[in-house]
Amino acid sequence: MALQNGSLLSSDRKCVRSPRMKNHKLIVSQSLIRSYRASIQDELQKHAYNFVLCDPGLPDHPIVYASDGFLEMTGYSRDEVLGRNCRFLQGRDTDKRAIVEIREAIREERDCQIKILNYTKAGKPFWNLFHLAPVFSQQDGRVVHFVGVQLPISSKLAARKDGHLTGLELSFDELEFEEHFDNPSCKNYHLSEEDKQRAFAAVKAVLQELANSSCKGVSSMRSKSFSEGVIPPGFVATSLLLALTRIPHSFVLTDPHLPDMPIVHASLEFLELTGYTREEVIGRNCRFLQGPDTDLAPIEELRSSISEGQTCTVRILNYRKNKEPFWNSLHISPVRNSSGKVVSLFLTHSLKCSPFQVAYYAGIQVAVSHSSEEDEGRARMQQLGTLGAIKVAVRSIQTGAVLRKSKTIS
Amino acid sequence: MLAIKRVPTVVSVNQDCGSVSRDCLQSCFLTGFDLPLFKYTKKMKTTELQLLGDEEVPSSPPTIERSFLGTLLLSKWEERASQGLFRYDVTACESRVLSGNYGFIAQLNEGRHLKKRLTEFRVDQVLQEFDPKKFNFSKVNRNEVLFQFGEGEEAGYYDITPILSSPDFVLINVSPIEYGHVLLVPRLFDFVPQRLCANDLLLALYFTAEVDCPYFRVGYNSLGAFATINHLHFQAYYLAYPFPVECASITRINKGSLKSSLRISELVDYPVKGVVYESMDLNEIAISVASTCQELELRNIPFNLLICDCGTRVFLFPQQALHQVSQKVLDTQVNPAAWEIGGHIVLKRKEDYEHATEEFVTALLAEVSLSDPDFQDVKNIICK
């Protein structure tokens, strides 16, 4: 399933959760709540399919929902899989090409249906017809989740002439696992149209359920205008998101081409530092972090640097959601657009304007004590290192997904 | 003599000057010089820590967070960039993926290549003696040195330390292909020529593992396979996109055994013939790869290495020693080294970039691929 790292854990069957997901139960439930009604878990329970939902906006693209069928098929408990990346299903003999195909589909934000060798918790291999589908937000076109449906294939089934029963409806015990994964009858098992249709039907049913339960509107396809090149403001491609979520520090990306330069991405660490949820910050200008005792001088310095397209570092008093103040060593910097072309005029409320290939303005936060030399050095390294990682991420090439076209501000 | 035209690129600003400048690394070493030091430890690699899960406490927790080396490297690189030490801004270079089966990545980089030639060495000989008169890494400007890298009992970072007695250095490449392009120079002051041994390769693997990022890859080019400097070094940079070779189909060629988890496979259906070594045990990979490479060196077969997946996958591409290259290919001035064979092609001319196709790249790479019988010989060496 979803992966950012192609390495395989060769023999260990233990699940691994990203160390950044310490609060995973909360984070996972928030992932569902932000897009769907509270009843979504109950609605999804009604379906007998084996499937998971994953969130590409969280570190390591983790599972945020797993059906009972999925847990039964794989032998894990719900708590063992939530918050973890699906790569635990792979093993040493899983074909890398299959993994690559899934990875490409994720990057390109499209469906994919593929036969892949997976492993249960006990280490038994089984062939799996896996179908991946993105769930798009109707508001900003982003992929909010990926749905993954699994249909185990068994050679016993391959031998069946009638082919009516498939893994979707058989219970876990009835499926016979091959002694040797490369049982020829299974490798050459040509997926019947019926199998494919069943997988499609399962995906469709799940997507329908999500769309019905959605508070802000999700769908299995992007809006027509999106495909024609009209990109909604605040759109962030999955390929960029996957790279950004690898960065384990507090930062935000803001879009200087949109009015009032709103946040379009905030890292998990930023949310933890400030106490806000994703919903509460995306689309807003960072000034909500300022408060009654914030000095005007750093604010002015920031404003002036942004209007010139410059980097700067300030020490500013910010406030968490619970009103608790903290000193923030904030470093801001423009991040250039990897397409290399001048995409917009960078015009702000000042009279100056300059052609500048800015994709985003990054803001990197380090919580510091009021005045400490040691903090300065550590903060600086954190800031520049995070900025470098952001630049690497922004240079990820977006294929398939329509490239963001910035509008000229006149 | 080799027909392919070698394209000069500059990795250090001092590369062209004949005399030793006062600020070069060698002078600073003699007079005393402080640099940051990153110490890695061979104990308890981070992949092992991961396997313990959240509930268990590792017996010896790391003193620094995972991938701190990555943060260090990026922050130092960014600092150098803001000081204007690079010849151009690589973040402004356009890239695109060529449509087709492989997904080659083409980059337009007009600044990377020079017009004039630099002093060179024979390109048809894989093993050559170190020549102190030619450019080597002790002659780099002190600003091009990011930090020292060394092994210790405990992992740690030291902001300012004097230079170690036999230091390994990480330097910037002033003509970067991508963000974070650095050079890893093991035991710089031993003045070893560009040739491979297990310990040096192991250092490169530990380096890759410590950075702990699948976007960070390390490459090695032997002489005759487009290495530019005859002083032992590896190159590395970040690319947040899969290299085409990482996605290629492979088929195993070594036998599995209970004692070893090393898998050696050959590339299937890729323009260049090559093998890939995979294991979670870095020692195993280093020993096996180095032994093959030393054999190739003795037989004067040039080769490239590409280290991926945080050090757990190493690709080996042996190259044709002598060959005819079509004029059309020569004119693009693309030298198929480790990155190019991996699928990341840097093009210097706009027209080449705009008209680049998968067919063009496949033809270019196929020029250096070994013939079937020659490749079979290499496989025989590996599986001996």
Coordinates of N, CA and C in Angstrom, one line a residue, chain A residues 4-10 12 14-19 24 84 87 92-93 96-97 100 103-104 107-108 239 242-243 246 248-249 333 336-341 357 380-382 384-389 391-393 395-399, chain B residues 50-56 65-68 71-72 74-76 78-79 82 89-97 105 107 157 159 178-179 212-215 238-242 246-250 252 261 263 278 280 309-310 312-313:
Chain A
Q4 N 6.4 5.5 1.3 CA 7.4 6.5 0.9 C 8.8 5.9 0.8
N5 N 8.9 4.8 1.5 CA 10.2 4.2 1.6 C 10.1 2.8 1.1
G6 N 11.0 2.5 0.1 CA 10.8 1.2 -0.5 C 11.4 0.0 0.2
S7 N 12.1 0.3 1.4 CA 12.8 -0.8 2.0 C 11.8 -1.8 2.6
L8 N 12.2 -3.0 2.6 CA 11.3 -4.1 3.1 C 11.9 -4.5 4.4
L9 N 11.1 -4.7 5.4 CA 11.6 -5.4 6.6 C 11.6 -6.9 6.3
S10 N 12.8 -7.4 6.2 CA 12.9 -8.7 5.6 C 12.2 -9.8 6.4
D12 N 11.0 -9.4 10.0 CA 10.2 -9.1 11.2 C 8.8 -8.7 10.8
K14 N 6.7 -7.3 12.9 CA 6.1 -6.3 13.8 C 5.7 -5.0 13.0
C15 N 4.6 -4.5 13.4 CA 4.2 -3.2 12.8 C 5.0 -2.1 13.4
V16 N 5.2 -1.1 12.6 CA 6.0 0.1 13.1 C 5.2 1.3 12.9
R17 N 5.1 2.1 13.9 CA 4.5 3.4 13.7 C 5.5 4.5 13.7
S18 N 5.3 5.5 12.9 CA 6.3 6.6 12.9 C 6.4 7.2 14.3
P19 N 7.6 7.4 14.8 CA 7.7 8.0 16.2 C 7.1 9.3 16.4
H24 N -1.2 9.1 18.3 CA -1.9 8.6 17.1 C -3.4 8.4 17.2
R84 N -0.4 3.4 11.4 CA 0.8 2.8 10.8 C 0.7 2.8 9.3
R87 N 2.9 -0.7 4.8 CA 4.0 -1.6 4.3 C 4.2 -2.8 5.1
R92 N 9.5 -10.2 2.2 CA 10.7 -10.2 1.3 C 10.4 -10.7 -0.1
D93 N 9.3 -11.4 -0.3 CA 9.1 -11.8 -1.7 C 8.0 -11.0 -2.4
K96 N 8.8 -5.9 -6.2 CA 9.0 -4.5 -6.1 C 8.2 -3.7 -7.1
R97 N 8.0 -4.3 -8.2 CA 7.3 -3.6 -9.3 C 5.9 -3.3 -8.9
V100 N 6.0 -0.4 -6.7 CA 6.2 0.8 -7.5 C 5.0 1.3 -8.1
R103 N 2.8 3.0 -5.7 CA 3.4 4.3 -5.4 C 3.2 5.3 -6.4
E104 N 3.3 4.9 -7.7 CA 3.1 5.8 -8.8 C 1.6 6.3 -8.8
R107 N 1.2 8.9 -6.2 CA 1.8 10.2 -6.7 C 0.9 10.8 -7.7
E108 N 0.4 10.0 -8.6 CA -0.4 10.6 -9.7 C -1.9 10.7 -9.3
S239 N 2.0 14.3 -4.1 CA 3.4 14.0 -4.2 C 4.2 15.0 -3.4
L242 N 3.4 14.2 0.4 CA 4.2 13.1 0.9 C 5.6 13.5 1.3
A243 N 6.2 14.4 0.5 CA 7.5 14.8 0.8 C 7.5 15.8 2.0
R246 N 7.3 14.2 5.6 CA 8.5 13.6 6.0 C 9.3 14.5 6.9
P248 N 10.3 16.4 10.0 CA 9.8 16.3 11.4 C 10.0 17.6 12.2
H249 N 9.6 18.7 11.7 CA 9.8 20.0 12.5 C 8.6 20.8 12.3
S333 N 11.2 32.3 4.6 CA 12.0 32.4 3.4 C 11.1 32.0 2.2
R336 N 11.5 28.8 -4.1 CA 11.3 29.0 -5.6 C 10.5 27.9 -6.2
N337 N 9.9 28.2 -7.3 CA 9.1 27.2 -8.1 C 10.0 26.4 -8.9
S338 N 9.9 25.1 -8.9 CA 10.8 24.2 -9.6 C 10.6 24.2 -11.1
S339 N 9.5 24.8 -11.6 CA 9.4 24.8 -13.0 C 10.3 25.8 -13.7
G340 N 10.9 26.7 -12.8 CA 11.9 27.6 -13.3 C 11.3 28.8 -14.1
K341 N 10.1 28.8 -14.5 CA 9.5 29.9 -15.2 C 9.1 31.0 -14.2
Q357 N 10.1 33.9 -9.0 CA 9.5 32.6 -9.2 C 9.2 32.0 -7.8
R380 N 18.9 28.0 14.8 CA 19.3 28.3 13.4 C 19.5 27.0 12.6
M381 N 20.1 26.0 13.2 CA 20.4 24.8 12.5 C 19.0 24.1 12.2
Q382 N 18.1 24.1 13.1 CA 16.8 23.5 12.9 C 16.1 24.2 11.8
L384 N 17.3 26.2 9.2 CA 17.9 26.0 7.9 C 17.8 24.6 7.4
G385 N 17.9 23.7 8.3 CA 17.7 22.3 7.9 C 16.3 22.0 7.4
T386 N 15.3 22.6 8.1 CA 13.9 22.4 7.7 C 13.7 23.1 6.4
L387 N 14.3 24.3 6.2 CA 14.1 25.0 5.0 C 14.7 24.2 3.8
G388 N 15.8 23.6 4.0 CA 16.5 22.8 3.0 C 15.5 21.6 2.7
A389 N 15.0 21.0 3.7 CA 14.1 19.9 3.4 C 12.8 20.3 2.7
K391 N 12.7 22.8 0.5 CA 13.2 23.1 -0.8 C 13.3 21.7 -1.6
V392 N 13.8 20.7 -0.9 CA 13.8 19.4 -1.6 C 12.4 18.9 -1.9
A393 N 11.5 19.1 -1.0 CA 10.1 18.6 -1.2 C 9.5 19.4 -2.4
R395 N 10.8 20.6 -4.8 CA 11.3 20.2 -6.1 C 10.9 18.8 -6.6
S396 N 10.0 18.2 -5.8 CA 9.5 16.9 -6.2 C 8.6 17.2 -7.4
I397 N 8.8 16.4 -8.4 CA 8.1 16.7 -9.7 C 6.7 16.1 -9.7
Q398 N 5.8 16.9 -10.0 CA 4.4 16.5 -10.0 C 4.0 16.0 -11.3
T399 N 3.8 14.7 -11.5 CA 3.4 14.1 -12.7 C 2.0 13.7 -12.6
Chain B
Q50 N 13.7 0.8 15.2 CA 12.4 0.9 14.7 C 11.6 -0.4 15.0
L51 N 12.3 -1.5 14.9 CA 11.6 -2.8 15.0 C 11.1 -3.1 16.4
L52 N 11.7 -2.3 17.4 CA 11.3 -2.6 18.8 C 9.8 -2.1 19.1
G53 N 9.3 -1.2 18.3 CA 8.0 -0.7 18.5 C 8.0 0.4 19.6
D54 N 6.8 0.9 19.9 CA 6.7 2.0 20.8 C 6.8 1.6 22.2
E55 N 6.3 0.4 22.5 CA 6.2 0.0 23.9 C 7.5 -0.4 24.6
E56 N 8.4 -0.9 23.8 CA 9.7 -1.3 24.4 C 10.7 -0.2 24.4
E65 N 18.7 12.7 17.6 CA 17.6 12.1 16.9 C 17.9 11.5 15.6
R66 N 17.1 10.6 15.1 CA 17.3 10.0 13.8 C 17.3 11.1 12.8
S67 N 18.1 10.9 11.8 CA 18.2 11.8 10.6 C 18.7 13.2 11.0
F68 N 19.3 13.3 12.2 CA 20.0 14.6 12.5 C 21.0 15.0 11.5
T71 N 19.5 16.9 8.8 CA 19.2 18.3 9.2 C 20.5 19.1 9.2
L72 N 21.6 18.5 9.7 CA 22.9 19.1 9.7 C 23.4 19.4 8.3
L74 N 21.6 19.6 5.4 CA 20.8 20.6 4.8 C 21.0 22.0 5.3
S75 N 21.2 22.1 6.6 CA 21.3 23.4 7.2 C 22.6 24.1 6.7
K76 N 23.7 23.3 6.7 CA 25.0 23.8 6.3 C 25.0 24.1 4.8
E78 N 22.4 25.0 3.0 CA 21.5 26.2 2.9 C 22.3 27.4 3.2
E79 N 23.1 27.3 4.3 CA 24.0 28.4 4.7 C 24.9 28.8 3.6
S82 N 23.2 30.6 0.9 CA 22.9 32.0 1.1 C 24.1 32.8 1.1
D89 N 21.8 28.9 -8.9 CA 20.8 28.4 -7.9 C 20.1 27.2 -8.5
V90 N 20.4 26.1 -7.9 CA 19.8 24.9 -8.5 C 18.3 24.8 -8.4
T91 N 17.7 25.5 -7.4 CA 16.3 25.4 -7.2 C 15.5 26.1 -8.3
A92 N 16.3 26.8 -9.2 CA 15.6 27.4 -10.3 C 15.7 26.6 -11.6
C93 N 16.3 25.4 -11.5 CA 16.5 24.5 -12.7 C 15.2 23.8 -12.9
E94 N 14.7 23.8 -14.1 CA 13.5 23.1 -14.5 C 13.8 21.6 -14.6
S95 N 12.8 20.8 -14.3 CA 12.9 19.3 -14.4 C 11.6 18.8 -15.0
R96 N 11.6 17.7 -15.7 CA 10.4 17.1 -16.0 C 10.6 15.6 -16.2
V97 N 9.5 14.8 -16.1 CA 9.6 13.4 -16.3 C 9.2 13.1 -17.7
I105 N 14.1 11.2 -15.7 CA 13.9 12.6 -15.2 C 14.9 13.5 -15.9
Q107 N 16.6 17.2 -16.6 CA 16.8 18.5 -15.9 C 17.5 19.4 -16.9
Y157 N 27.1 15.1 18.0 CA 27.4 16.2 17.2 C 28.1 17.2 17.9
D159 N 29.8 21.0 17.6 CA 29.7 22.1 16.7 C 31.1 22.6 16.3
E178 N 21.4 18.8 -7.9 CA 20.2 19.0 -7.1 C 20.5 19.6 -5.8
Y179 N 19.5 19.9 -5.0 CA 19.6 20.5 -3.7 C 20.4 19.5 -2.8
D212 N 19.3 8.7 6.6 CA 18.0 8.1 6.8 C 16.9 8.7 6.0
C213 N 17.1 9.0 4.7 CA 16.1 9.5 3.9 C 16.1 8.9 2.6
P214 N 15.0 8.3 2.1 CA 15.0 7.6 0.8 C 15.2 8.5 -0.4
Y215 N 15.1 9.8 -0.2 CA 15.4 10.8 -1.3 C 16.9 11.0 -1.4
Y238 N 19.9 15.1 -2.8 CA 18.5 14.8 -2.5 C 17.6 14.9 -3.8
L239 N 16.8 13.9 -4.1 CA 15.8 14.1 -5.1 C 14.5 13.4 -4.6
A240 N 13.4 14.3 -4.4 CA 12.2 13.7 -3.9 C 11.3 13.1 -5.0
Y241 N 11.9 12.1 -5.6 CA 11.2 11.4 -6.7 C 12.0 10.1 -6.9
P242 N 11.3 9.1 -7.3 CA 12.0 7.8 -7.5 C 12.9 7.8 -8.7
E246 N 15.4 2.5 -9.7 CA 14.9 1.9 -8.4 C 13.6 1.2 -8.6
C247 N 12.9 1.5 -9.8 CA 11.6 0.9 -10.1 C 11.7 -0.2 -11.1
A248 N 12.9 -0.5 -11.5 CA 13.1 -1.5 -12.6 C 12.8 -2.9 -12.0
S249 N 12.4 -3.8 -12.9 CA 12.2 -5.2 -12.4 C 13.5 -5.8 -12.3
I250 N 13.6 -6.8 -11.3 CA 14.9 -7.5 -11.1 C 14.6 -8.9 -10.9
R252 N 16.6 -12.5 -9.2 CA 17.7 -12.9 -8.3 C 18.7 -13.7 -9.0
S261 N 21.5 -12.6 4.5 CA 20.3 -12.1 3.9 C 20.6 -11.3 2.6
R263 N 20.7 -10.3 -1.0 CA 20.1 -10.7 -2.3 C 20.8 -9.9 -3.4
E278 N 21.0 -6.2 -2.1 CA 20.1 -5.7 -1.1 C 20.3 -6.5 0.2
M280 N 19.8 -5.8 4.8 CA 19.7 -4.9 5.9 C 21.0 -4.8 6.7
D309 N 17.9 3.7 -0.9 CA 17.1 3.1 0.3 C 17.9 3.1 1.6
C310 N 18.4 4.3 1.9 CA 19.2 4.5 3.2 C 20.3 3.5 3.3
T312 N 20.5 0.4 2.0 CA 20.2 -1.1 2.0 C 20.1 -1.6 0.5
R313 N 20.3 -0.7 -0.5 CA 20.3 -1.2 -1.9 C 21.4 -0.5 -2.6

